[in-house]
Short mmCIF file of C-alpha atoms in Angstrom, two decimals:
data_model
loop_
_atom_site.label_atom_id
_atom_site.label_comp_id
_atom_site.label_asym_id
_atom_site.label_seq_id
_atom_site.Cartn_x
_atom_site.Cartn_y
_atom_site.Cartn_z
CA MET A 1 19.74 9.49 9.54
CA ALA A 2 22.74 9.10 7.23
CA GLU A 3 25.93 8.18 9.06
CA THR A 4 28.17 11.14 9.78
CA THR A 5 31.74 10.51 8.67
CA VAL A 6 34.92 11.53 10.43
CA ALA A 7 35.84 13.62 7.39
CA GLU A 8 32.56 15.57 7.61
CA VAL A 9 33.04 16.25 11.31
CA MET A 10 36.68 17.30 10.83
CA ALA A 11 35.62 19.71 8.07
CA GLU A 12 32.97 21.20 10.36
CA LEU A 13 35.47 21.62 13.19
CA ALA A 14 37.95 23.25 10.81
CA ALA A 15 35.26 25.73 9.78
CA LEU A 16 34.65 26.60 13.45
CA GLU A 17 38.35 27.30 14.10
CA ASP A 18 38.87 30.80 15.53
CA PRO A 19 42.47 32.13 15.72
CA LYS A 20 41.62 34.32 18.75
CA ALA A 21 40.17 31.36 20.65
CA ARG A 22 43.24 29.30 19.75
CA ALA A 23 45.55 32.01 21.10
CA VAL A 24 43.69 32.03 24.43
CA ASN A 25 43.55 28.23 24.65
CA GLU A 26 47.23 27.81 23.84
CA LYS A 27 48.13 29.88 26.91
CA HIS A 28 46.54 27.05 28.92
CA GLY A 29 48.26 24.31 26.93
CA ASP A 30 45.22 23.47 24.77
CA ASP A 31 45.97 23.36 21.03
CA HIS A 32 42.54 24.04 19.52
CA GLY A 33 40.56 27.09 18.44
CA VAL A 34 36.95 25.92 18.59
CA ASN A 35 34.55 27.74 20.91
CA LEU A 36 33.37 25.15 23.44
CA GLY A 37 29.74 26.33 23.22
CA LYS A 38 29.79 25.67 19.46
CA LEU A 39 31.51 22.34 20.06
CA ARG A 40 28.73 21.33 22.46
CA ALA A 41 26.13 22.34 19.86
CA VAL A 42 27.75 19.97 17.34
CA ALA A 43 27.73 17.20 19.97
CA LYS A 44 24.04 17.83 20.72
CA ARG A 45 23.21 17.43 17.03
CA LEU A 46 25.29 14.27 16.61
CA LYS A 47 23.90 12.72 19.82
CA THR A 48 25.56 9.56 21.21
CA GLN A 49 27.63 7.70 18.61
CA GLN A 50 30.18 5.40 20.20
CA GLU A 51 31.85 4.24 16.99
CA LEU A 52 32.19 7.79 15.63
CA SER A 53 33.51 8.84 19.05
CA ARG A 54 36.26 6.22 18.87
CA ARG A 55 37.25 7.24 15.34
CA LEU A 56 37.35 10.93 16.25
CA TRP A 57 39.59 10.09 19.23
CA GLU A 58 41.96 8.21 16.93
CA THR A 59 42.58 11.37 14.84
CA GLY A 60 44.64 12.78 17.73
CA ASP A 61 43.17 16.23 17.03
CA THR A 62 42.30 18.08 20.24
CA ALA A 63 38.96 19.54 19.10
CA ALA A 64 37.97 16.14 17.65
CA ARG A 65 38.89 14.44 20.91
CA LEU A 66 36.84 16.90 22.96
CA LEU A 67 33.88 16.24 20.68
CA SER A 68 34.43 12.49 20.92
CA LEU A 69 34.16 12.69 24.71
CA LEU A 70 30.79 14.46 24.41
CA ILE A 71 29.21 11.86 22.08
CA CYS A 72 30.62 8.64 23.61
CA ARG A 73 28.96 6.11 25.92
CA PRO A 74 31.12 6.23 29.07
CA LYS A 75 30.13 2.72 30.17
CA ALA A 76 31.16 1.23 26.79
CA PHE A 77 34.91 1.58 27.37
CA GLU A 78 37.06 -1.18 28.82
CA ARG A 79 39.38 -0.34 31.69
CA ALA A 80 42.53 -0.77 29.56
CA GLU A 81 41.06 1.48 26.88
CA LEU A 82 40.43 4.31 29.37
CA ASP A 83 43.93 3.90 30.78
CA ALA A 84 45.45 4.20 27.30
CA MET A 85 43.26 7.20 26.47
CA LEU A 86 44.34 9.03 29.63
CA ARG A 87 48.00 8.48 28.83
CA GLU A 88 47.41 9.86 25.32
CA ALA A 89 45.41 12.86 26.60
CA ARG A 90 48.23 15.31 27.09
CA THR A 91 46.32 18.59 26.74
CA PRO A 92 44.66 19.77 29.97
CA LYS A 93 41.11 20.15 28.58
CA VAL A 94 41.04 16.69 26.98
CA HIS A 95 42.45 15.19 30.18
CA ASP A 96 39.89 17.06 32.31
CA TRP A 97 36.89 16.12 30.17
CA LEU A 98 37.99 12.48 29.91
CA VAL A 99 38.17 12.19 33.71
CA ASN A 100 35.02 14.17 34.48
CA TYR A 101 32.67 13.20 31.64
CA VAL A 102 33.75 9.62 30.99
CA VAL A 103 35.87 7.96 33.70
CA LYS A 104 33.70 9.17 36.59
CA LYS A 105 30.69 7.46 34.94
CA SER A 106 32.58 4.26 34.15
CA PRO A 107 32.21 1.03 36.14
CA HIS A 108 36.03 0.97 36.18
CA ALA A 109 36.36 4.34 37.94
CA GLU A 110 37.42 2.98 41.34
CA GLU A 111 40.01 0.55 39.94
CA LEU A 112 41.46 3.32 37.78
CA ARG A 113 41.46 5.74 40.73
CA VAL A 114 43.63 3.38 42.77
CA ALA A 115 45.98 2.59 39.87
CA TRP A 116 46.40 6.18 38.70
CA PHE A 117 46.80 7.57 42.21
CA ALA A 118 50.05 5.60 42.56
CA ASP A 119 51.32 6.20 38.99
CA PRO A 120 54.81 7.71 38.64
CA ASP A 121 53.61 10.01 35.82
CA PRO A 122 52.39 13.18 37.60
CA VAL A 123 49.74 13.89 34.94
CA VAL A 124 48.31 10.38 35.32
CA ALA A 125 48.54 10.70 39.11
CA SER A 126 46.58 13.96 38.92
CA ALA A 127 43.66 11.96 37.45
CA GLY A 128 43.87 9.60 40.42
CA TRP A 129 43.68 12.58 42.75
CA ALA A 130 40.71 14.03 40.82
CA LEU A 131 38.82 10.75 41.23
CA THR A 132 39.80 10.67 44.91
CA THR A 133 38.38 14.19 45.37
CA GLU A 134 35.12 12.95 43.84
CA ARG A 135 35.01 10.15 46.43
CA VAL A 136 35.84 12.56 49.28
CA ALA A 137 32.73 14.52 48.29
CA LYS A 138 30.33 11.71 47.38
CA LYS A 139 31.48 8.39 48.88
CA PRO A 140 34.16 8.93 51.54
CA GLU A 141 33.53 5.62 53.31
CA GLY A 142 36.72 3.57 53.26
CA LEU A 143 39.02 6.47 52.40
CA ASP A 144 41.86 7.31 54.79
CA LEU A 145 41.30 11.08 54.95
CA ALA A 146 44.07 11.64 57.50
CA GLY A 147 46.43 9.65 55.27
CA LEU A 148 45.48 11.77 52.26
CA LEU A 149 46.27 14.89 54.28
CA ASP A 150 49.64 13.36 55.21
CA ILE A 151 50.51 12.95 51.50
CA VAL A 152 49.33 16.47 50.65
CA GLU A 153 51.37 17.89 53.52
CA ALA A 154 54.51 16.04 52.42
CA GLU A 155 54.27 16.35 48.62
CA MET A 156 51.97 19.14 47.40
CA LYS A 157 54.42 22.03 47.77
CA ASP A 158 56.90 20.59 45.25
CA ALA A 159 54.47 18.68 42.99
CA PRO A 160 54.31 19.53 39.25
CA ASP A 161 51.55 22.00 38.36
CA ARG A 162 48.70 19.70 37.35
CA LEU A 163 49.34 17.24 40.17
CA GLN A 164 49.64 20.12 42.63
CA TRP A 165 46.31 21.53 41.43
CA ALA A 166 44.60 18.15 41.88
CA MET A 167 46.10 17.66 45.35
CA ASN A 168 44.97 21.15 46.34
CA ASN A 169 41.41 20.37 45.20
CA CYS A 170 41.44 17.26 47.37
CA LEU A 171 42.78 19.21 50.35
CA ALA A 172 40.00 21.78 49.98
CA GLN A 173 37.30 19.12 49.55
CA ILE A 174 38.36 17.35 52.72
CA GLY A 175 38.25 20.66 54.60
CA ILE A 176 34.86 21.61 53.15
CA ASP A 177 33.07 18.29 53.67
CA HIS A 178 34.67 16.84 56.78
CA ALA A 179 34.52 19.08 59.84
CA GLY A 180 36.75 16.77 61.88
CA HIS A 181 39.64 17.36 59.47
CA ARG A 182 38.88 21.01 58.67
CA SER A 183 41.30 22.79 60.99
CA ARG A 184 44.18 20.55 59.87
CA ALA A 185 43.32 21.08 56.19
CA ILE A 186 43.30 24.86 56.68
CA ASP A 187 46.56 24.69 58.64
CA ILE A 188 48.27 22.68 55.86
CA GLY A 189 47.07 25.18 53.27
CA GLU A 190 48.31 28.13 55.31
CA ARG A 191 51.76 26.62 55.87
CA LEU A 192 52.33 25.44 52.28
CA GLU A 193 50.88 28.64 50.70
CA VAL A 194 50.13 26.77 47.44
CA LEU A 195 48.09 29.00 45.07
CA LYS A 196 48.03 31.76 47.69
CA ASP A 197 48.75 34.39 45.05
CA TYR A 198 46.66 32.83 42.28
CA PRO A 199 44.97 35.59 40.24
CA THR A 200 41.27 35.28 41.03
CA PRO A 201 38.61 37.25 39.09
CA PRO A 202 36.06 39.32 41.03
CA ASN A 203 33.12 37.27 42.37
CA CYS A 204 35.15 34.05 42.12
CA THR A 205 36.49 32.08 45.09
CA SER A 206 40.27 31.81 45.39
CA PRO A 207 41.69 28.28 44.92
CA PHE A 208 43.94 28.95 47.95
CA ALA A 209 42.63 26.19 50.24
CA PRO A 210 42.13 28.17 53.49
CA ILE A 211 40.07 30.86 51.70
CA TRP A 212 38.22 28.29 49.60
CA ILE A 213 37.32 26.06 52.58
CA THR A 214 36.21 28.98 54.76
CA GLU A 215 34.02 30.46 52.01
CA MET A 216 32.31 27.19 51.07
CA VAL A 217 31.60 26.34 54.72
CA ARG A 218 30.18 29.84 55.22
CA ARG A 219 27.84 29.30 52.25
CA GLN A 220 26.71 25.92 53.59
CA HIS A 221 25.76 27.53 56.90
CA ALA A 222 24.04 30.44 55.14
CA GLU A 223 21.68 28.15 53.21
#
């Protein structure tokens, strides 16, 4: 197979640009207009190409960076490289995909979780909280769940949006997965009222922690 060049990929992404999609995405802080289903189809065709992934990332273009995250080898990145990428990833979707599709699969995930969790930049800290939520769900051994609830109780109400969202996810995950902490998690959510009025589409669960926890626990018992 002939090597695909960055210029060819950028031309293809430009051809997929949809002004309506861009308008919707920009409301969420994402400056691209490529339908994500079409983007995934391009990634499926390109398959894994670590060098192309790196070069697409270096363009700084949001659609190119999203594609780069789909065709990379997560375990091929050094810790310092992932840290630099996160600090460059200022749009929410790139940040989200980098954490979920790459960092979570990296051998450096736990070191980065600890470092980012304590970072003074709230967007970087939100990645630390996202990785902590993953551990709450999958590998809680060694985590101080009561201590995490203490931080949420003290800081979530006034945290910047993306950090607040990540803290709220962690609060809900603790309540869903750990019965011994459930009543406290629900109580914290009820008192802080974070995301209580969040517009939730029909058939979707509210991100308001008390509703979210109660509904997920109900489903677990119904299975």
